PDB file of C-alpha atoms and ligand atoms in Angstrom:
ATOM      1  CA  UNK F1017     -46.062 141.946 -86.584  1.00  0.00           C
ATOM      2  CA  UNK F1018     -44.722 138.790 -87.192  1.00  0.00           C
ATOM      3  CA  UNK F1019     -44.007 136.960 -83.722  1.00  0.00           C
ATOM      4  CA  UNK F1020     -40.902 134.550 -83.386  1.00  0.00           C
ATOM      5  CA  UNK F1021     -41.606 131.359 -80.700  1.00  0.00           C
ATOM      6  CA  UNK F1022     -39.227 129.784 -79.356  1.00  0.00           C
ATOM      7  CA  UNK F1023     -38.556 127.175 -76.418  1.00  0.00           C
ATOM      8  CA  UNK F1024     -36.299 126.865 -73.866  1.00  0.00           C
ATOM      9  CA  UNK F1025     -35.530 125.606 -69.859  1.00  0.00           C
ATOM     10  CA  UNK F1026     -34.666 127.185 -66.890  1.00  0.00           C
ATOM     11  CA  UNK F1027     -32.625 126.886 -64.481  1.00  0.00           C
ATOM     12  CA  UNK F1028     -35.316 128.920 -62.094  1.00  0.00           C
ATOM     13  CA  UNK F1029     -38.691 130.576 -62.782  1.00  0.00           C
ATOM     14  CA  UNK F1030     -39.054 131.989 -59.472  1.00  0.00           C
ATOM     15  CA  UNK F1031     -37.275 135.406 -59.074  1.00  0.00           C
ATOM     16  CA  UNK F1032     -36.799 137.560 -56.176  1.00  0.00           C
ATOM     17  CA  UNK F1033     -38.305 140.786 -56.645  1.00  0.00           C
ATOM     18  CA  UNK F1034     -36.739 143.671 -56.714  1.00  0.00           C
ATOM     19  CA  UNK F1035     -37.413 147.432 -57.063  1.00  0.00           C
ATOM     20  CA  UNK F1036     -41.364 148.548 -56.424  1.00  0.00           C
ATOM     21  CA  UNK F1037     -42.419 145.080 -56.765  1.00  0.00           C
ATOM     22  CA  UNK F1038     -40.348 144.372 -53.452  1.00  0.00           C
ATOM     23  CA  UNK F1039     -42.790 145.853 -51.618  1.00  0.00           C
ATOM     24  CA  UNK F1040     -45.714 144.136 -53.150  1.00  0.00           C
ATOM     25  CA  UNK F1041     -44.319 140.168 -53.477  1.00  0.00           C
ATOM     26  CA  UNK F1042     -41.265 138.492 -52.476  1.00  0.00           C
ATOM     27  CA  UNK F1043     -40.896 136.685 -55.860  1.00  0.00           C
ATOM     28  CA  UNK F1044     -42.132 137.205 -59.300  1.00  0.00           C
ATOM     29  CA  UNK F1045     -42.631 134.138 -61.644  1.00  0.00           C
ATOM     30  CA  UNK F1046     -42.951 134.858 -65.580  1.00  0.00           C
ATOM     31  CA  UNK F1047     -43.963 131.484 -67.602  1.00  0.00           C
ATOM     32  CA  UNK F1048     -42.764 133.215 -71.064  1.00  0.00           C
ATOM     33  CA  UNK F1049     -40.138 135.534 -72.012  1.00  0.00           C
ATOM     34  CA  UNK F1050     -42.273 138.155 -73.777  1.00  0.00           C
ATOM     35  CA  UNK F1051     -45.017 139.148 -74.462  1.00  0.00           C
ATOM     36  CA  UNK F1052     -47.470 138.791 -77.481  1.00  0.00           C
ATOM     37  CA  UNK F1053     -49.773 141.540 -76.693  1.00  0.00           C
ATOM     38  CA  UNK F1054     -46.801 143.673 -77.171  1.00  0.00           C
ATOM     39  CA  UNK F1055     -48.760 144.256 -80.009  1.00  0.00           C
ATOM     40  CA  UNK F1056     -52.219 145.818 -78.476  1.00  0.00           C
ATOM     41  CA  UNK F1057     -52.630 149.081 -77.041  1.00  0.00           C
ATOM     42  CA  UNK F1058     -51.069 147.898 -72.848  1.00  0.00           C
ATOM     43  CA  UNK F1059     -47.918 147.397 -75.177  1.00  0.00           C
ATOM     44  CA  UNK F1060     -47.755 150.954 -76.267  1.00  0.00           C
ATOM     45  CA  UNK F1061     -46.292 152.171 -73.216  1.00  0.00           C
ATOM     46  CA  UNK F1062     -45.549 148.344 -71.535  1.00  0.00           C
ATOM     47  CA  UNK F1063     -42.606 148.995 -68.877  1.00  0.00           C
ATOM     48  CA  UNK F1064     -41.025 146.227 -69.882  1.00  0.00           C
ATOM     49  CA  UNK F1065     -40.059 147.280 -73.371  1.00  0.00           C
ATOM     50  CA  UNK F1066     -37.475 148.951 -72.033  1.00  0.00           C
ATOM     51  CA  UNK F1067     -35.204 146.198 -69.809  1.00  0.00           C
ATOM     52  CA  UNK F1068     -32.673 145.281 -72.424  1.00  0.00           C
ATOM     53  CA  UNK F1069     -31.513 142.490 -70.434  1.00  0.00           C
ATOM     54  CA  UNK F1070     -35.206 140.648 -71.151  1.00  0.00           C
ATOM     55  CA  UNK F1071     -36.142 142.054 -74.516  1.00  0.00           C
ATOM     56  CA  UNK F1072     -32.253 141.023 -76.024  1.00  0.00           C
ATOM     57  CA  UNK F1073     -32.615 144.341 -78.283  1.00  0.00           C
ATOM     58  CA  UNK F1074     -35.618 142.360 -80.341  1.00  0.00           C
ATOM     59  CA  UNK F1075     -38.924 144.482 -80.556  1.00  0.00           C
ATOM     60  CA  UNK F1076     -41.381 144.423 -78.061  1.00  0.00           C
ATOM     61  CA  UNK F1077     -44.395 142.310 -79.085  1.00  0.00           C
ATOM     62  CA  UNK F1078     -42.064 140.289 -81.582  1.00  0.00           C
ATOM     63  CA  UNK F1079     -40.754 137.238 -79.588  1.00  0.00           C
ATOM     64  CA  UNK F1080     -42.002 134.549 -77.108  1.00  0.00           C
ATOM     65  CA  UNK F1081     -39.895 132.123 -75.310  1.00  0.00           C
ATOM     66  CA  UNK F1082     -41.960 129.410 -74.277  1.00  0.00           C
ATOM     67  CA  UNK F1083     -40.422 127.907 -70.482  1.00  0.00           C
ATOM     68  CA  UNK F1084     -41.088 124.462 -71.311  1.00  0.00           C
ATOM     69  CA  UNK F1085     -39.792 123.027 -67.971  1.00  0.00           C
ATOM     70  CA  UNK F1086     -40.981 126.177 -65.394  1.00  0.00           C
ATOM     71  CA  UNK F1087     -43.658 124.023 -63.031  1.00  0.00           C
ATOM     72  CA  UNK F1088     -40.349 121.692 -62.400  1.00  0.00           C
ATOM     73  CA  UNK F1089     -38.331 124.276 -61.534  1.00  0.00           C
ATOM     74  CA  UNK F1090     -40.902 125.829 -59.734  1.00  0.00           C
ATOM     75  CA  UNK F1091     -40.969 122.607 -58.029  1.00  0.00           C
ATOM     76  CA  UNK F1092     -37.311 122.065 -57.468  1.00  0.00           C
ATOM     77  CA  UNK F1093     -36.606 126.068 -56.120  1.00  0.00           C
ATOM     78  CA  UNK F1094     -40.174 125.887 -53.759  1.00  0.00           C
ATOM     79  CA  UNK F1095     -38.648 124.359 -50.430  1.00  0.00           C
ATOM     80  CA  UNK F1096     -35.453 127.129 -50.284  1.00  0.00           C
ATOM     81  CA  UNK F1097     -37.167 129.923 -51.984  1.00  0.00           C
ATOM     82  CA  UNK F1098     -40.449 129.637 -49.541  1.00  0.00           C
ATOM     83  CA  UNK F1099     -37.888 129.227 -46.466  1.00  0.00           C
ATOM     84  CA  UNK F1100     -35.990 132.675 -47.497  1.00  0.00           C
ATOM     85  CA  UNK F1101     -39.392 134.251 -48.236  1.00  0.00           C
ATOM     86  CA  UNK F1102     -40.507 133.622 -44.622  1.00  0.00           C
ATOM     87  CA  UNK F1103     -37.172 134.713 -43.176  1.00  0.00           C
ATOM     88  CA  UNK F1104     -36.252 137.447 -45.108  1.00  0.00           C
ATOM     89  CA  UNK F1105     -39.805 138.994 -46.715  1.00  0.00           C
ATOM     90  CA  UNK F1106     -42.604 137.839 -43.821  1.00  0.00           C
ATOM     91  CA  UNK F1107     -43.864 135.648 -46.040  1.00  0.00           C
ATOM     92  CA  UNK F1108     -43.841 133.683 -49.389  1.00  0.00           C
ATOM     93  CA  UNK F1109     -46.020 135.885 -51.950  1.00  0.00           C
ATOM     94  CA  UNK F1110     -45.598 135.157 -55.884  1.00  0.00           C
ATOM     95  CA  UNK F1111     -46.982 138.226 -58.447  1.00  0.00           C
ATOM     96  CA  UNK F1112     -48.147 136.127 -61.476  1.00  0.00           C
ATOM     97  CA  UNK F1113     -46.126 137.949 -63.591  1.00  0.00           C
ATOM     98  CA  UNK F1114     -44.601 140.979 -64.161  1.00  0.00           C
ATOM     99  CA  UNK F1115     -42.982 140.794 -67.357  1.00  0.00           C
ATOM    100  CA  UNK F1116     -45.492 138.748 -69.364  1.00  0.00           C
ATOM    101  CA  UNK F1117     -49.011 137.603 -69.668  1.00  0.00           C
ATOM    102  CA  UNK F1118     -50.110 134.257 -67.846  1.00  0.00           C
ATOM    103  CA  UNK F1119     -52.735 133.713 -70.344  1.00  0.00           C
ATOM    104  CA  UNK F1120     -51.277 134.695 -73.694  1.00  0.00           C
ATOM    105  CA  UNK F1121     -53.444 133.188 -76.385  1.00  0.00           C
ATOM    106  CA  UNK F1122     -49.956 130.745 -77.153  1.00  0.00           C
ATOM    107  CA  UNK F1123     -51.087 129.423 -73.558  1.00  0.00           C
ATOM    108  CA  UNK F1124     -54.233 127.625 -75.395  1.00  0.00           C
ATOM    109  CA  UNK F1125     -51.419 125.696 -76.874  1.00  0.00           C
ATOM    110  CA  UNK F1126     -48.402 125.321 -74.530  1.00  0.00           C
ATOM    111  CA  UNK F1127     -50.194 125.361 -71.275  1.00  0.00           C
ATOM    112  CA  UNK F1128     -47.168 126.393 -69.076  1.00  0.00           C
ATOM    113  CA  UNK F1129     -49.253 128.722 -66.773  1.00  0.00           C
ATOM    114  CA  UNK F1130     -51.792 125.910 -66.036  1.00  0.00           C
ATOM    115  CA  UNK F1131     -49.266 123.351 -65.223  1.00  0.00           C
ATOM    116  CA  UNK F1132     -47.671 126.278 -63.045  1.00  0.00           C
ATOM    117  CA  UNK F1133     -50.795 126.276 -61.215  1.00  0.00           C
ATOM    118  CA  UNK F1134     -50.953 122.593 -60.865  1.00  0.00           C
ATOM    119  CA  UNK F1135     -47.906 122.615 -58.880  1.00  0.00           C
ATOM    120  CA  UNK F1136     -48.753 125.405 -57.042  1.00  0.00           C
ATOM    121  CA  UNK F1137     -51.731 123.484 -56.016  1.00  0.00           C
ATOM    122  CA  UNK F1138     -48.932 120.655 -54.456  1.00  0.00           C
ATOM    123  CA  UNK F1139     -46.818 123.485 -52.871  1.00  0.00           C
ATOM    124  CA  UNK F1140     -48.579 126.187 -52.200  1.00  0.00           C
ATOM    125  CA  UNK F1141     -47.477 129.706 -51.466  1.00  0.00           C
ATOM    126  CA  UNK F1142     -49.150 131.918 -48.972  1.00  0.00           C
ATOM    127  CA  UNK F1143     -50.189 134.789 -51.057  1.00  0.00           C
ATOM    128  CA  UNK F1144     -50.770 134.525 -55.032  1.00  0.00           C
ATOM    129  CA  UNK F1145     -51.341 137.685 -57.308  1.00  0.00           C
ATOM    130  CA  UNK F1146     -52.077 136.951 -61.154  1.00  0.00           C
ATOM    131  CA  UNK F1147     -52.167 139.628 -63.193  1.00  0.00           C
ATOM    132  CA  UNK F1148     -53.729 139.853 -66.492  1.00  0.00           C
ATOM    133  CA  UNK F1149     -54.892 141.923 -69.309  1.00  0.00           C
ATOM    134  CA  UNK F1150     -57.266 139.100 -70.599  1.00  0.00           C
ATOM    135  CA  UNK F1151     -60.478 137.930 -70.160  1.00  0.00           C
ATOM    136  CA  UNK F1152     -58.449 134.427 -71.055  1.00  0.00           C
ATOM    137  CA  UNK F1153     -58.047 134.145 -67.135  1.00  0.00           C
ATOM    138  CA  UNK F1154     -61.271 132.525 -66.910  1.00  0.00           C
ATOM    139  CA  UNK F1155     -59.400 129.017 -68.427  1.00  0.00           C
ATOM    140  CA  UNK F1156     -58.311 127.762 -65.306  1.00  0.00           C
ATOM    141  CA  UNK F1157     -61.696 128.813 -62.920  1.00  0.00           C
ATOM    142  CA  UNK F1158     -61.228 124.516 -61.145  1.00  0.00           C
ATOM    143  CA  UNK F1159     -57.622 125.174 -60.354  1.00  0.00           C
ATOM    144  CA  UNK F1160     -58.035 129.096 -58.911  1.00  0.00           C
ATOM    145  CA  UNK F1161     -60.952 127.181 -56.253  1.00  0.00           C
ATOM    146  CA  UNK F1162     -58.214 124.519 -55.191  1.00  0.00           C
ATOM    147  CA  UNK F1163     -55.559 127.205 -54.771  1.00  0.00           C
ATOM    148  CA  UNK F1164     -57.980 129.448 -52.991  1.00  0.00           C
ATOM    149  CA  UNK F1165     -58.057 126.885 -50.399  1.00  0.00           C
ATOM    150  CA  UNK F1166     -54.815 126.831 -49.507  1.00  0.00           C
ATOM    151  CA  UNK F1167     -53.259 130.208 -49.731  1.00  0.00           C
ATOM    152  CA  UNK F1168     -54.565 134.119 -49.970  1.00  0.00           C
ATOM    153  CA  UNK F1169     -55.105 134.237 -53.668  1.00  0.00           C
ATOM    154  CA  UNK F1170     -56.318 137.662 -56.040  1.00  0.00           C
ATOM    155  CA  UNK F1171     -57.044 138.302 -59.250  1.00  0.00           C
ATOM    156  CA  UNK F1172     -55.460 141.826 -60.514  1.00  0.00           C
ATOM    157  CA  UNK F1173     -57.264 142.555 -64.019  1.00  0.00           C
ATOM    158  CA  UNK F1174     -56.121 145.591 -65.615  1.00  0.00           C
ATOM    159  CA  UNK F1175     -58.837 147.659 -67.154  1.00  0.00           C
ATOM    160  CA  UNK F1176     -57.195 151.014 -67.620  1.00  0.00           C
ATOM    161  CA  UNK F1177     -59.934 153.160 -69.471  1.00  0.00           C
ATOM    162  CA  UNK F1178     -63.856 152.845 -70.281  1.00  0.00           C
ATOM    163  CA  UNK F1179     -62.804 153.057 -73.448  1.00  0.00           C
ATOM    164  CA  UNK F1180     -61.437 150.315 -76.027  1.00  0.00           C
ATOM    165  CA  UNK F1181     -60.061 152.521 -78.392  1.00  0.00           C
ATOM    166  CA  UNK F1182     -57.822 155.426 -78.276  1.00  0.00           C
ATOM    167  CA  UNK F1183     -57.348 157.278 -82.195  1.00  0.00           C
ATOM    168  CA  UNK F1184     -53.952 156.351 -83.168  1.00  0.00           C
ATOM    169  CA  UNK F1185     -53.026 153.673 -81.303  1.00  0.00           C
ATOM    170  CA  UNK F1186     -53.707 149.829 -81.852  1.00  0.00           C
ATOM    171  CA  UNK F1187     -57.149 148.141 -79.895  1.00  0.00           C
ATOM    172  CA  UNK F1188     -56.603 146.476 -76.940  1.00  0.00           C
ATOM    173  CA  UNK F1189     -56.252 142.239 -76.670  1.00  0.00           C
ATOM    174  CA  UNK F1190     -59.261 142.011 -74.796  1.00  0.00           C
ATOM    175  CA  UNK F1191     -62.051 144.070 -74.883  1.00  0.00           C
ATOM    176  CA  UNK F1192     -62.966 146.295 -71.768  1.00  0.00           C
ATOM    177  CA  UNK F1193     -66.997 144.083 -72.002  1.00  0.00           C
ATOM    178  CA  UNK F1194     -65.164 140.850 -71.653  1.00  0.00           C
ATOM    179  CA  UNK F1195     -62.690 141.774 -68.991  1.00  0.00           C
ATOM    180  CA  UNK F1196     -65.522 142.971 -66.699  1.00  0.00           C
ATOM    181  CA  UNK F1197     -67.304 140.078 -67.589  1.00  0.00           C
ATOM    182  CA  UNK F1198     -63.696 138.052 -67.050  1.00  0.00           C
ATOM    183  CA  UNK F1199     -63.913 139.967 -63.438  1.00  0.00           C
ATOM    184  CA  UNK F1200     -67.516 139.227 -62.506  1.00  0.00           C
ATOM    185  CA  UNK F1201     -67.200 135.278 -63.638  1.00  0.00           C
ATOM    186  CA  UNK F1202     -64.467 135.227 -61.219  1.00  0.00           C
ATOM    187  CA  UNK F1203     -65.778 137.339 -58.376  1.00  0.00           C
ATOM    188  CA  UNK F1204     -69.008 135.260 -58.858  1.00  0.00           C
ATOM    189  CA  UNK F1205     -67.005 132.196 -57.521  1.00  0.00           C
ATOM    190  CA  UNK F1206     -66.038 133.710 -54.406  1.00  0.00           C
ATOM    191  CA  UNK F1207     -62.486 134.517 -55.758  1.00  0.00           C
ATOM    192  CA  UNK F1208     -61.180 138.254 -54.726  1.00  0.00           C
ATOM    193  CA  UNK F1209     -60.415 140.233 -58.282  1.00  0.00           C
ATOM    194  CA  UNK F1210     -59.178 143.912 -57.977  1.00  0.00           C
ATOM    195  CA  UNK F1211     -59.240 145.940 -60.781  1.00  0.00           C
ATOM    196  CA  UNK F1212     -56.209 147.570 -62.066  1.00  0.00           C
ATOM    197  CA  UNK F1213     -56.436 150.837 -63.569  1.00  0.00           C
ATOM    198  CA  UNK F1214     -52.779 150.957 -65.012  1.00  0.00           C
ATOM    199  CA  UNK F1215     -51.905 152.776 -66.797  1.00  0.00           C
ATOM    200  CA  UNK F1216     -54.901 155.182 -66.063  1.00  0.00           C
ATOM    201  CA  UNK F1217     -55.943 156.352 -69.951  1.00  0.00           C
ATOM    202  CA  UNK F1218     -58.634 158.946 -70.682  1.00  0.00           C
ATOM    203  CA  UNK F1219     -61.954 157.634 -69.325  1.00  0.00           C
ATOM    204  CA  UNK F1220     -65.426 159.008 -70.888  1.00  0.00           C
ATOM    205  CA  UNK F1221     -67.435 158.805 -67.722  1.00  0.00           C
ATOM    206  CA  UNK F1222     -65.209 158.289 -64.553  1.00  0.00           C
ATOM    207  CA  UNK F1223     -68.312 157.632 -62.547  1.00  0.00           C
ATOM    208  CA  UNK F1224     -70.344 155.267 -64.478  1.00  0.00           C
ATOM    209  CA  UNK F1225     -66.605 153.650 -64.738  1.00  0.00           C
ATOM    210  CA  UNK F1226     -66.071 153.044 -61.143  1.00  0.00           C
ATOM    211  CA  UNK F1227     -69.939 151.997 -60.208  1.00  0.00           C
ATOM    212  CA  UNK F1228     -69.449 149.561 -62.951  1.00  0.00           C
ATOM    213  CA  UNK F1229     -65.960 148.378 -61.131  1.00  0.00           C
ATOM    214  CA  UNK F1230     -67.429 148.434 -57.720  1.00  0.00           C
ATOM    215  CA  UNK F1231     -69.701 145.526 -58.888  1.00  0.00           C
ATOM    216  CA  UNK F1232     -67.114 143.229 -60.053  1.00  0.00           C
ATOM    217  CA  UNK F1233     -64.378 143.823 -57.774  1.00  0.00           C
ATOM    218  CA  UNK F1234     -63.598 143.882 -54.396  1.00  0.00           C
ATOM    219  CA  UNK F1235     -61.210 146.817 -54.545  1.00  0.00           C
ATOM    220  CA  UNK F1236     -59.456 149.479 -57.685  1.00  0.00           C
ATOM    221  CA  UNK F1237     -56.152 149.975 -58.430  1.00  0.00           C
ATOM    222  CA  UNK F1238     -55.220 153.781 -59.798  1.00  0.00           C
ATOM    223  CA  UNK F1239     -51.972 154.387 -61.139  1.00  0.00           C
ATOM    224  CA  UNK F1240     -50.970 157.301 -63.743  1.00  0.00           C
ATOM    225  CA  UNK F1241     -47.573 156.816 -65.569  1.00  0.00           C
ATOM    226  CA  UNK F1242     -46.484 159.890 -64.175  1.00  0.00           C
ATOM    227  CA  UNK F1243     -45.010 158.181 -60.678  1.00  0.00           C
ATOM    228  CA  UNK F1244     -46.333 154.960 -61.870  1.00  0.00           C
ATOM    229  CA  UNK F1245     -43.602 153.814 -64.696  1.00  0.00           C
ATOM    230  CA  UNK F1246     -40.907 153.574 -62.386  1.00  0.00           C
ATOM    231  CA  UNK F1247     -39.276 156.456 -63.143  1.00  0.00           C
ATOM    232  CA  UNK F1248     -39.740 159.626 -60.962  1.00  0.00           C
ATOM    233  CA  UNK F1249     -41.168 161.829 -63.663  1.00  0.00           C
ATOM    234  CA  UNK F1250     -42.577 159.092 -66.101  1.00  0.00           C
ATOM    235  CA  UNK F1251     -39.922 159.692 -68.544  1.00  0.00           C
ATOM    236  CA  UNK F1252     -39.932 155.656 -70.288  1.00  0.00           C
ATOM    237  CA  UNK F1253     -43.370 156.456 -70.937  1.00  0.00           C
ATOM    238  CA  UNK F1254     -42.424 159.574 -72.657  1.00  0.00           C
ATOM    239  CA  UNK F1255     -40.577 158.013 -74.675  1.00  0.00           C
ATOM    240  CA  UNK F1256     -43.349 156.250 -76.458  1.00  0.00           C
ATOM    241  CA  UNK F1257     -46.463 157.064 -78.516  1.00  0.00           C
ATOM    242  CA  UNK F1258     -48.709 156.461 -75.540  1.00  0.00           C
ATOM    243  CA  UNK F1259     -48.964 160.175 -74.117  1.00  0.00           C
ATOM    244  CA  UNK F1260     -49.270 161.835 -77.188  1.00  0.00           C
ATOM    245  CA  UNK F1261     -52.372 160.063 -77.684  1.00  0.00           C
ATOM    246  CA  UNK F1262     -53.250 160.785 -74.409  1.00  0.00           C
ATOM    247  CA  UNK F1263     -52.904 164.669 -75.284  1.00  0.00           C
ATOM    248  CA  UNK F1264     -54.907 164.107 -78.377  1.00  0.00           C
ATOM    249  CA  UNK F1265     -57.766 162.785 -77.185  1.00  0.00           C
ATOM    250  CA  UNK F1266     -57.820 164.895 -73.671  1.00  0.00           C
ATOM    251  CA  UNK F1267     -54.591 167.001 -72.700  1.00  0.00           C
ATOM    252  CA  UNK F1268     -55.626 167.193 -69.111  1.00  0.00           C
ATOM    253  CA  UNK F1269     -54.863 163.637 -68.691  1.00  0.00           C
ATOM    254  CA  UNK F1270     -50.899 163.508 -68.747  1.00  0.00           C
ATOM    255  CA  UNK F1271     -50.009 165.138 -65.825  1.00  0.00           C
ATOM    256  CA  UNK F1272     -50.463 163.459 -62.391  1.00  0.00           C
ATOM    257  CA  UNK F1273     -53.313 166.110 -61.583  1.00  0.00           C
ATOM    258  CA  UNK F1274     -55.458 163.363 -63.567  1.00  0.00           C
ATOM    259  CA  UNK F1275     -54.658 160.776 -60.879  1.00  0.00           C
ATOM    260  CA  UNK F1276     -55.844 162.875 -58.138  1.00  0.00           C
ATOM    261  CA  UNK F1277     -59.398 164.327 -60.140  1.00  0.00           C
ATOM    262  CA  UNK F1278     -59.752 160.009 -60.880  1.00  0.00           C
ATOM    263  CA  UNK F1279     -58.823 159.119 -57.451  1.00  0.00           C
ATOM    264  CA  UNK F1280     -61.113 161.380 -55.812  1.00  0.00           C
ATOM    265  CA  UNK F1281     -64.598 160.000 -58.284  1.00  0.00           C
ATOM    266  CA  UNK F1282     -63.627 156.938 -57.568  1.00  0.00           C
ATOM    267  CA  UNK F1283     -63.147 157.172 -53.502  1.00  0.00           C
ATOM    268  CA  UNK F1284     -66.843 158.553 -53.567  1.00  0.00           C
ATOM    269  CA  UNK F1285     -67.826 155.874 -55.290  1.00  0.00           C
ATOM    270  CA  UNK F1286     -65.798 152.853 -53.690  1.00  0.00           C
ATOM    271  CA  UNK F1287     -65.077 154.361 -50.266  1.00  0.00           C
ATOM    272  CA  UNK F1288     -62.339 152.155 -48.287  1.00  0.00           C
ATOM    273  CA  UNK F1289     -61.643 149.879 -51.696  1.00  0.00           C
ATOM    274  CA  UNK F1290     -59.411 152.390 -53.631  1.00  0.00           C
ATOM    275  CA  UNK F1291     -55.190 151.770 -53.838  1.00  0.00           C
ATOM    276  CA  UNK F1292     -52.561 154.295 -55.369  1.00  0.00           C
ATOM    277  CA  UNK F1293     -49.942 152.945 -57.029  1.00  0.00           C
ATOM    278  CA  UNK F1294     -47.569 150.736 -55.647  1.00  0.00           C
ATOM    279  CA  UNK F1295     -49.569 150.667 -52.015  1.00  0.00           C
ATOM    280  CA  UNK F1296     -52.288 149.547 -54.461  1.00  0.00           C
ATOM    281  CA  UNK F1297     -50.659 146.983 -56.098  1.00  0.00           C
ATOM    282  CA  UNK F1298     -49.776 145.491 -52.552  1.00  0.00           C
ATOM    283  CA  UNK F1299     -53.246 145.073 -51.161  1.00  0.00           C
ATOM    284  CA  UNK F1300     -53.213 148.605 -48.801  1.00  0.00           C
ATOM    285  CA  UNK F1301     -56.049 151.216 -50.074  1.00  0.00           C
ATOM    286  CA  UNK F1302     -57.172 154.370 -48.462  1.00  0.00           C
ATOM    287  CA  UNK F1303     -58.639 155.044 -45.538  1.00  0.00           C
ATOM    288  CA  UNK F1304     -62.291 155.898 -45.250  1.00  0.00           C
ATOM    289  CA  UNK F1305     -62.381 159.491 -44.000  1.00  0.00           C
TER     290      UNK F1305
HETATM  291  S1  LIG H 381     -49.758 142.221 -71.003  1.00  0.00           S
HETATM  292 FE1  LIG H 381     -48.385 143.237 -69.558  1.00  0.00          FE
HETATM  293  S2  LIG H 381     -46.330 142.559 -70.154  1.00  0.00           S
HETATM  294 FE2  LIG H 381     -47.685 142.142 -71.882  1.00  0.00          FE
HETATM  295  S3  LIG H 381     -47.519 143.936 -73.220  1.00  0.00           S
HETATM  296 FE3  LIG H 381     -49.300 144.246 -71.882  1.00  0.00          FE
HETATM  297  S4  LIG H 381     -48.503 145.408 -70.128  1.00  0.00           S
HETATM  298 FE4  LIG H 381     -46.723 144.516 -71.203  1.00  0.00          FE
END
């Protein structure tokens, strides 16, 4: 698909959240409107396809907006935005992003999420989330030491499946090899990385899957679209190709009964590290029992 870039300036980059992500992070922050791996297989069933007010009725995976200006306006909003965090949320927490990819290959190019993280290095928050789907995260390994200095900083990588491929549906922008190697460079470091299982797809060998995860990361991530897509019965998922291909390759893997067969392999495997869904996304897993 041919992908339309454009540029433009804000007025702010840093958004309270609102909805699920409320109780994960008191603002979001998306360097590009977009997303180019709208294209790969997390853009089959991507949430975001579906909020009109961002996509502006153009086709997921066929637009990027490029935020020239965003580590200024981060800059200009920090002082108010970290005071209402603190009063109104407990604290100032950014998710790094929601609605995009940091580290979009156009980054190599525009460099708006490193500059972010330059000025987040000046003003720090207290808690920093970046989520990617890339083994690109690995760009900015000098910065992610500075900033783990002075606030509580993780890595969320999604890996949702053993598997790269699933028949029908295009490969994924990074390969599931270099994201675990993506998570074990950065764990290596000292940094914290939890794996994200999210969408959870068919996996081939749910065991060997989550030994291999317990090496790179200090906690997993399970959520199933069912619950998950922010709908009650996963019904914006529905409406794309991603669970027919699901049933295809394994029609025991749609329903949320899935989530609870995964959840359980992995609990025996990473006992204390495992999160479910939203609680997962916000840093609380389950107990030990
Ligand atoms: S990287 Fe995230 S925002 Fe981009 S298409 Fe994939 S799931 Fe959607």
């Amino acid at each position: 698909m041919r992908v339309t870039i454009t540029k433009s300036r804000v007025r702010s980059i840093l958004t309270r959240t609102s909805g699920y992500l409320k109780t994960v992070t008191s603002h979001s922050m998306q360097p590009y409107r977009g997303c180019t791996f709208g294209n790969s297989l997390c853009g089959v069933g991507c949430y975001v396809q579906h909020n009109h007010w961002l996509t502006r009725g153009a086709e997921w995976g066929s637009f990027l907006e490029v935020r020239t200006n965003a580590p200024e306006a981060y800059r200009s909003q920090y002082q108010k935005e970290r005071r209402w965090a603190r009063r109104a949320r407990g604290g100032f927490s950014i998710f790094l992003s929601s609605s995009t990819d940091p580290f979009l290959p156009q980054e190599k190019t525009f460099g708006i999420t490193g500059r972010l993280l330059e000025a987040m290095n000046e003003s720090p928050p207290d808690v920093l989330i970046i989520q990617t789907h890339t083994h690109l995260v690995n760009a900015y390994s000098d910065l992610y030491l500075q900033l783990a200095r002075q606030c509580e900083l993780r890595f969320h990588i999604s890996i949702e499946s053993d598997r790269d491929r699933l028949p029908g549906l295009p490969p994924p922008a990074s390969s599931v090899e270099k994201r675990f190697e993506a998570a074990a460079a950065l764990r290596a470091a000292g940094l914290r990385v939890v794996i994200t299982v999210s969408p959870l797809l068919p996996i081939s060998e749910p065991r060997g899957f989550f030994e291999r995860i317990a090496q790179v990361a200090d906690g997993v991530v399970i959520d199933h679209f069912i619950g998950g897509d922010g709908t009650p019965d996963g019904s914006r998922t529905k409406a794309t190709k991603l669970p027919a291909a699901m049933a295809r390759f394994d029609p025991q893997t749609t329903d949320d009964k899935y989530l609870e067969r995964t959840v359980r392999v992995a609990l025996e495997v990473m006992p204390g590290r495992v999160g479910v869904n939203v609680d997962g996304f916000a840093g609380r897993f389950l107990p030990v029992r």
